[in-house]
PDB file of C-alpha atoms in Angstrom:
ATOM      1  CA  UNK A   1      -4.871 -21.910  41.038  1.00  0.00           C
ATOM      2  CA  UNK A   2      -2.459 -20.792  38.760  1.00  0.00           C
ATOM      3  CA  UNK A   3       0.353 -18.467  39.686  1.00  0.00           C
ATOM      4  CA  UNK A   4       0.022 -15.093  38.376  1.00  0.00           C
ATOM      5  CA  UNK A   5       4.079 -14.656  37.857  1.00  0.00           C
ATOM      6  CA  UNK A   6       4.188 -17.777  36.161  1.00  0.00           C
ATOM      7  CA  UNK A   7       0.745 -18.882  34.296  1.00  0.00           C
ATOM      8  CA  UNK A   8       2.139 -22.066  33.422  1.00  0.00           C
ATOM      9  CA  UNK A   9       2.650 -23.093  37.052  1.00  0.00           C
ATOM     10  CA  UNK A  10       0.585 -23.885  39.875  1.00  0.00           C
ATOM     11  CA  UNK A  11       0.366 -21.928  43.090  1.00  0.00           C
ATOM     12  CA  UNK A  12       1.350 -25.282  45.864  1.00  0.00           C
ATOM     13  CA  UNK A  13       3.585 -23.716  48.068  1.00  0.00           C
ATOM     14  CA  UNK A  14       3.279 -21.167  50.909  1.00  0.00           C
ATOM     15  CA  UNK A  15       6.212 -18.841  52.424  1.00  0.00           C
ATOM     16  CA  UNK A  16       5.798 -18.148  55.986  1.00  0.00           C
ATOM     17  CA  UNK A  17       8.498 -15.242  55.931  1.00  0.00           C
ATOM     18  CA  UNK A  18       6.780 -13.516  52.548  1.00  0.00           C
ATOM     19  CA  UNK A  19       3.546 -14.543  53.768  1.00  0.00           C
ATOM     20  CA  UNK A  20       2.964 -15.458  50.186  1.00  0.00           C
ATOM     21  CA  UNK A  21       1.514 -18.390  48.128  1.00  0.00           C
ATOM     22  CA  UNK A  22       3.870 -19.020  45.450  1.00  0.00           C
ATOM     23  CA  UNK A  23       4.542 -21.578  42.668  1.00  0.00           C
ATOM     24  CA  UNK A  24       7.626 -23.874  42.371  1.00  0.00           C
ATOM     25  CA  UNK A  25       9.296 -21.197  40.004  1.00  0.00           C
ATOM     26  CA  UNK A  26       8.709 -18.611  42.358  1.00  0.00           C
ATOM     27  CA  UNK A  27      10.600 -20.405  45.418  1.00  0.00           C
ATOM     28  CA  UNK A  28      13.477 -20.963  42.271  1.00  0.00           C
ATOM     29  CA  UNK A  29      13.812 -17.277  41.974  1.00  0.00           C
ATOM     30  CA  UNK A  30      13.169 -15.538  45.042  1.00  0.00           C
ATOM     31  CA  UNK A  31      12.138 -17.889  47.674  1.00  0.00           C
ATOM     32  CA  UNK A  32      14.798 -20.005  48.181  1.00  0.00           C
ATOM     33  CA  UNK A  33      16.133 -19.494  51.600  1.00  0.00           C
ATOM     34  CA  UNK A  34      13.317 -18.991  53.299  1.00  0.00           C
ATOM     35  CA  UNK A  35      10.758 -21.124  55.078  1.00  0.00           C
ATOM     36  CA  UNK A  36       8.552 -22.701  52.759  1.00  0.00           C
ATOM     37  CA  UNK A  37       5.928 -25.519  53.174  1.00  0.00           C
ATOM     38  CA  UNK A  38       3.101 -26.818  51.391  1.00  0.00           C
ATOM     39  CA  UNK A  39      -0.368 -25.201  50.464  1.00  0.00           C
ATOM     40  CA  UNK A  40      -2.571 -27.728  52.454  1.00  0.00           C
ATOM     41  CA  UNK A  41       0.296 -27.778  55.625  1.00  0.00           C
ATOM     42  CA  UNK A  42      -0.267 -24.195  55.830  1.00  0.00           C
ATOM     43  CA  UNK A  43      -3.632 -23.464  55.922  1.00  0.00           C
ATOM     44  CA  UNK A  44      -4.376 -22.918  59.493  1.00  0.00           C
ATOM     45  CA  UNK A  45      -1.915 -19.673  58.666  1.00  0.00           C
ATOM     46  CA  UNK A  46      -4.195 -19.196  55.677  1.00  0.00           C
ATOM     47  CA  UNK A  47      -6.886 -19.017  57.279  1.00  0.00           C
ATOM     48  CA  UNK A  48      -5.974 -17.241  60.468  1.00  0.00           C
ATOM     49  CA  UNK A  49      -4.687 -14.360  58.032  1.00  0.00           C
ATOM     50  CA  UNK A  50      -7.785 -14.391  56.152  1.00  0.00           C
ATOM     51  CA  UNK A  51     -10.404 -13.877  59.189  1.00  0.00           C
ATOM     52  CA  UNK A  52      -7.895 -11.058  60.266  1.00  0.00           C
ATOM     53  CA  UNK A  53      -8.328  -9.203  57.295  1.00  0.00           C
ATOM     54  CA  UNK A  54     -11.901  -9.535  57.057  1.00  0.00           C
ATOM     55  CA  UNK A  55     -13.028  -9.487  60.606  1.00  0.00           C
ATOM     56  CA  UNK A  56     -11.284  -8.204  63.439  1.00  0.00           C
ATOM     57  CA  UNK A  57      -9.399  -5.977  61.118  1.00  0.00           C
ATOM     58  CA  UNK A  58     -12.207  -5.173  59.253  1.00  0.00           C
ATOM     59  CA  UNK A  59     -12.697  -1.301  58.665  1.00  0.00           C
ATOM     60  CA  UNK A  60      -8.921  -0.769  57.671  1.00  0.00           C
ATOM     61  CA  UNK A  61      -9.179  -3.896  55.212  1.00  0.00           C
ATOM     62  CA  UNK A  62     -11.287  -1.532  53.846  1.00  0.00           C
ATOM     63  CA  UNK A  63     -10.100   1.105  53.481  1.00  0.00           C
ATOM     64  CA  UNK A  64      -6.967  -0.272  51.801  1.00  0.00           C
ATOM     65  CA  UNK A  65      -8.916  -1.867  49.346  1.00  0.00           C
ATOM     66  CA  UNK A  66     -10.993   1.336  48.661  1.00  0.00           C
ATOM     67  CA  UNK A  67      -7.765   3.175  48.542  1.00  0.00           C
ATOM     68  CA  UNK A  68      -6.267   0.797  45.754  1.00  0.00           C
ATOM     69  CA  UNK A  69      -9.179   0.837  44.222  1.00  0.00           C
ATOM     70  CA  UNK A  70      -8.923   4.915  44.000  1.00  0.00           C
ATOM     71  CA  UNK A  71      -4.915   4.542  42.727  1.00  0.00           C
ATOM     72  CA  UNK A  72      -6.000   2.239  40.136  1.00  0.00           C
ATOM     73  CA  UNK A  73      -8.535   4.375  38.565  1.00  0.00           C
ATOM     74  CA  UNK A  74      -6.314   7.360  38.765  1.00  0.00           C
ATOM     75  CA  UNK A  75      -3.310   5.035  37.216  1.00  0.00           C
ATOM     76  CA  UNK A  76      -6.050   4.064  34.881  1.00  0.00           C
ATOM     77  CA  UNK A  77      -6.717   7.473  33.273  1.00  0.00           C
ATOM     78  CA  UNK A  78      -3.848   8.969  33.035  1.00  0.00           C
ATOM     79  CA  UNK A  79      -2.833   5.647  31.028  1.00  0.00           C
ATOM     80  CA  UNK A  80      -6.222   6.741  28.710  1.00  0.00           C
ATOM     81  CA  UNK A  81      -4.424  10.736  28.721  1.00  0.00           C
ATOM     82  CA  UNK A  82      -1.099   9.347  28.340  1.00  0.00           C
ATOM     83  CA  UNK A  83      -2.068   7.165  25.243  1.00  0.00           C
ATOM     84  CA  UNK A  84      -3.607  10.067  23.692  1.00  0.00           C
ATOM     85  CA  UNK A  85      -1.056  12.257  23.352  1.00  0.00           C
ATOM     86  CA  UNK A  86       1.272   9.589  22.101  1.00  0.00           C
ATOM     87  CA  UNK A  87      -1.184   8.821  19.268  1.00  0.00           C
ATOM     88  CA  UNK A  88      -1.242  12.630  18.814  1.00  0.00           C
ATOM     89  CA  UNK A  89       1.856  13.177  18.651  1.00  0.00           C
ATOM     90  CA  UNK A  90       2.626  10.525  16.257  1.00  0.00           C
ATOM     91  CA  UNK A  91      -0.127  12.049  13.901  1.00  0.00           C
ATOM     92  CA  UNK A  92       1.430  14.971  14.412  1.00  0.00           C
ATOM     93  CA  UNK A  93       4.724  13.923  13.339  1.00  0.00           C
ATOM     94  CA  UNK A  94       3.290  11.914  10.455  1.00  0.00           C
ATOM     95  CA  UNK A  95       1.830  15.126   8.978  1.00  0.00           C
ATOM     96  CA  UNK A  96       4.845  16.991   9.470  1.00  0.00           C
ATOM     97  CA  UNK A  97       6.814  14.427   7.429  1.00  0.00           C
ATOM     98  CA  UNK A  98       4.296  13.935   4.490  1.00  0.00           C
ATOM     99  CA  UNK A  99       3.874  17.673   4.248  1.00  0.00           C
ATOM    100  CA  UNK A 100       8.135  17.772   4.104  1.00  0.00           C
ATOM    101  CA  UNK A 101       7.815  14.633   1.985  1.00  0.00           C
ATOM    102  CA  UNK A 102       5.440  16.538  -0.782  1.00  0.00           C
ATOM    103  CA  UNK A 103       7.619  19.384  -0.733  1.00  0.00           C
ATOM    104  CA  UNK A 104      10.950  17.676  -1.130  1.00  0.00           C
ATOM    105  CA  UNK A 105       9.206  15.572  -3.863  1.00  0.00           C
ATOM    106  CA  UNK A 106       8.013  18.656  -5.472  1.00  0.00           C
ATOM    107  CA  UNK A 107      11.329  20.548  -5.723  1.00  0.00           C
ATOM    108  CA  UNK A 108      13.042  16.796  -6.837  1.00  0.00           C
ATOM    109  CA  UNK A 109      10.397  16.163  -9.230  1.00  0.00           C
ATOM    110  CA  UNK A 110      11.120  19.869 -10.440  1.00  0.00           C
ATOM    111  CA  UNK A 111      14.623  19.248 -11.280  1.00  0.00           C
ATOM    112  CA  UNK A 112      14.029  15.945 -12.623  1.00  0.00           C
ATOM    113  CA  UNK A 113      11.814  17.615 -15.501  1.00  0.00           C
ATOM    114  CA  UNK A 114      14.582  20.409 -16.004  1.00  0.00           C
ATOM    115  CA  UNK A 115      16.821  17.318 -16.791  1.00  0.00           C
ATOM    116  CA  UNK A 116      14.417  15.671 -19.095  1.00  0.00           C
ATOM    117  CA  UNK A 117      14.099  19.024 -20.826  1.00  0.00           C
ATOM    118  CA  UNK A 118      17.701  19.453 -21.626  1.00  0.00           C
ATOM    119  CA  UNK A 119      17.922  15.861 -22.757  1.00  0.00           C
ATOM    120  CA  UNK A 120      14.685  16.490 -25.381  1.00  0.00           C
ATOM    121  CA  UNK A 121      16.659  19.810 -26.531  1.00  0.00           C
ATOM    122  CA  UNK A 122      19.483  18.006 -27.177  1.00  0.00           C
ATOM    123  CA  UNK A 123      17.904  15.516 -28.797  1.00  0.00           C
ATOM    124  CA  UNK A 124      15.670  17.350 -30.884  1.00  0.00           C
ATOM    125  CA  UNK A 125      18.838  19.639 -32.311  1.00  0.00           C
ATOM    126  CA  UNK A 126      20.705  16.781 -32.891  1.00  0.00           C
ATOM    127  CA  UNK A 127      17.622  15.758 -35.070  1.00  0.00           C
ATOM    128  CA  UNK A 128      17.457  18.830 -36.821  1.00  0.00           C
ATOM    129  CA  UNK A 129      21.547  18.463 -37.249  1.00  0.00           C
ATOM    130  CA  UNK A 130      20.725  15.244 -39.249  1.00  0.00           C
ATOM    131  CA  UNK A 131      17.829  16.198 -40.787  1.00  0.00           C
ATOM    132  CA  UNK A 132      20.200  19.405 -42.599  1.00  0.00           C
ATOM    133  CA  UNK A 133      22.466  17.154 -43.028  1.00  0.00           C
ATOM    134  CA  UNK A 134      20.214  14.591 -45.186  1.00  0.00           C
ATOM    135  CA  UNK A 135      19.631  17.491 -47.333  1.00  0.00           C
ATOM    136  CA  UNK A 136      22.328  18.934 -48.160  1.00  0.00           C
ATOM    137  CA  UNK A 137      25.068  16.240 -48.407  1.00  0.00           C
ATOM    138  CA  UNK A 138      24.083  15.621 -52.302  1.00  0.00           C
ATOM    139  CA  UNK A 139      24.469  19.222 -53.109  1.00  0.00           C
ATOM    140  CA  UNK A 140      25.315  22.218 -51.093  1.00  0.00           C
ATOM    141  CA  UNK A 141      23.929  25.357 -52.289  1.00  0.00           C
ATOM    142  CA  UNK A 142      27.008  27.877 -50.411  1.00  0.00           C
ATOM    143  CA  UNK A 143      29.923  27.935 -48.769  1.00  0.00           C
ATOM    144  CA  UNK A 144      28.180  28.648 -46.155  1.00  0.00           C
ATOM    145  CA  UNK A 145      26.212  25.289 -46.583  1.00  0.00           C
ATOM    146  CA  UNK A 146      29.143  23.972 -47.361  1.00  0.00           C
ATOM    147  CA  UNK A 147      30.554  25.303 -43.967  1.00  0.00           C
ATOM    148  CA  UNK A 148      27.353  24.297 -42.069  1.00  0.00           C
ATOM    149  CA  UNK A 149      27.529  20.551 -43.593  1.00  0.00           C
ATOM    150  CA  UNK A 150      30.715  19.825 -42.135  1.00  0.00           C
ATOM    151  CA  UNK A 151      29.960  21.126 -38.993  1.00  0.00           C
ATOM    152  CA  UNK A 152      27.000  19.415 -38.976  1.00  0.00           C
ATOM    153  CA  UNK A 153      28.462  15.587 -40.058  1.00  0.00           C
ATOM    154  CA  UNK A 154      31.071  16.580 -37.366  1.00  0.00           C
ATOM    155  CA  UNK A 155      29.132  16.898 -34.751  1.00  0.00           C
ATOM    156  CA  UNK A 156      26.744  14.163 -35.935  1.00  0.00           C
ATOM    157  CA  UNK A 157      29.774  11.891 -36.224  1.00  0.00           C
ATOM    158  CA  UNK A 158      30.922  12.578 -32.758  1.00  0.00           C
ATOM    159  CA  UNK A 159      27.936  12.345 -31.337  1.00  0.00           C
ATOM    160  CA  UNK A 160      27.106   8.758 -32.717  1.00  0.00           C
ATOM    161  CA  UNK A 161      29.612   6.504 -29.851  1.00  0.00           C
ATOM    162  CA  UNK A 162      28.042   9.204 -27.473  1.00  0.00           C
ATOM    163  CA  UNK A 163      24.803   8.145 -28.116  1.00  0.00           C
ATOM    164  CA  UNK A 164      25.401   4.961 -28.440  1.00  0.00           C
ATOM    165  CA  UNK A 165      26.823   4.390 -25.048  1.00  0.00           C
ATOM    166  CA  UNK A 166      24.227   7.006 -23.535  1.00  0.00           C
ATOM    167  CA  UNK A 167      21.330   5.462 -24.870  1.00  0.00           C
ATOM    168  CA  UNK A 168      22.027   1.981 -24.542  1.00  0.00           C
ATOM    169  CA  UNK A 169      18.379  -0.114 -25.298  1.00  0.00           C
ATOM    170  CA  UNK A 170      19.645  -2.237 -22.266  1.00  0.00           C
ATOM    171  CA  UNK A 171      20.259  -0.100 -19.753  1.00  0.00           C
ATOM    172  CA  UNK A 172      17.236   2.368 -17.876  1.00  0.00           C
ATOM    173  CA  UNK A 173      16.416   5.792 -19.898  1.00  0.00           C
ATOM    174  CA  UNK A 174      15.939   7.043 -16.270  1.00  0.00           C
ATOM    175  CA  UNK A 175      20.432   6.679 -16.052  1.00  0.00           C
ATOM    176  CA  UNK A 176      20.810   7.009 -19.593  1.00  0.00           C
ATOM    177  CA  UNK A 177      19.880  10.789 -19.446  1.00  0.00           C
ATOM    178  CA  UNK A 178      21.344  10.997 -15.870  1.00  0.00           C
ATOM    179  CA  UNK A 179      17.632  11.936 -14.649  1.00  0.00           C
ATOM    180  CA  UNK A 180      17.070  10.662 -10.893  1.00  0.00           C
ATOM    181  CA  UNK A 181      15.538   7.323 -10.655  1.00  0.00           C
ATOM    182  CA  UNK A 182      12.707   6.987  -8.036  1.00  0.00           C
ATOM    183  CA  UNK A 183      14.741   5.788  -5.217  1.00  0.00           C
ATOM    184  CA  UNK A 184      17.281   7.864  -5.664  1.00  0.00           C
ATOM    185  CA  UNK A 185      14.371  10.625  -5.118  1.00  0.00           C
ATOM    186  CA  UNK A 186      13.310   8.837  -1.472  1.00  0.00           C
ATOM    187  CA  UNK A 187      16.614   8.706  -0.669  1.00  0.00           C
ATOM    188  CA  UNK A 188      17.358  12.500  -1.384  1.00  0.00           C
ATOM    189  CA  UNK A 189      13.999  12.702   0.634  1.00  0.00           C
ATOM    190  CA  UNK A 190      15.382  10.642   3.512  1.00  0.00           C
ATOM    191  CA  UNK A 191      18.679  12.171   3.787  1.00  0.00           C
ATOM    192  CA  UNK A 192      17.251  15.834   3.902  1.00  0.00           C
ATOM    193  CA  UNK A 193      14.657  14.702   6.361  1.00  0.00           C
ATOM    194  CA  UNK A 194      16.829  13.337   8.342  1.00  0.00           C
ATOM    195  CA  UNK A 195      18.985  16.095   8.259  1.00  0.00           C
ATOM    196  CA  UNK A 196      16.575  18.277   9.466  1.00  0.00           C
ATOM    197  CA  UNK A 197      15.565  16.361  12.594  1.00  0.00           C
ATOM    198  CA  UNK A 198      18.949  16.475  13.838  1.00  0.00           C
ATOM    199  CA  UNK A 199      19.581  19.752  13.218  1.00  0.00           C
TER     200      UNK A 199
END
């Protein structure tokens, strides 16, 4: 018979102080000054013990057993209870954290389209700049045209390294427009999460 400490090793041995049948690892590690001898030397003990228990000591053999028996089952459901509330409460918190997490999102995904926005309006009046421009560089009608032009190949002129370097083909239009990339956006998440639960 196997030992149940040690389910690689066989039971052989028997402790007369412990009473116990053990396995060689079990004399290693708790056993070893006390008197042990073999399984089959010590069987008369064995045996003697055994008709104790279930005859002359009969009724209280019993009873133990039926009182174990009653410990177990209690042991046994609150284990069941106790593994139910742990699952709900880890629903629990999982809700509260995808709820926060669709929130946060919301408000980041928010800003994130504010910053788009401002990029398209700068865009589109920078096309508008060059579109005037286009038109009126052969012949401008005024001085105020005239006034307009400049202003208007100025800022076109300055803007052209800017927009170079800001909308560089090899780099990610998400940076480019200084927009929030997608893990930036978990990691605002995480941080404020985070924030919260210690607070």
């Amino acid at each position: 018979m196997n030992c149940s400490q040690h389910q690689d090793e066989q039971m052989r041995l028997f402790c007369k102080e412990c009473e116990d049948i053990i396995c060689v690892q079990c004399l290693l590690e708790n056993h070893q000054q006390h008197n042990v001898k073999g399984l089959f030397e010590s069987q008369d003990i064995i045996r003697n013990k055994v008709n104790y228990w279930c005859s002359d000591n009969k009724l209280a053999t019993q009873h133990d057993l039926a009182e174990t028996k009653k410990q177990l089952e209690e042991a046994n459901e609150k284990n069941v209870q106790d593994e139910a509330k742990v699952e709900d409460d880890i629903h629990r918190c999982e809700m509260q954290w995808k709820n926060k997490i669709e929130i946060e999102a919301k408000d980041l995904l928010k800003t994130s389209k504010e910053v788009f926005e401002v990029s398209r309006n700068q865009i589109h009046s920078l096309v508008d700049e060059v579109k005037f421009c286009e038109n009126e560089m052969e012949n401008p009608a005024s001085e105020d045209s005239l006034i307009r032009l400049y202003c208007s190949l100025k800022k076109c002129s300055i803007n052209k390294e800017c927009l170079k370097s800001k909308y560089n083909k090899d780099a990610p239009l998400l940076i480019q427009l200084n927009a929030p990339s997608g893990d930036r956006l978990l990691g605002c998440i995480g941080r404020r999460l985070w924030y919260e639960k210690d607070v």
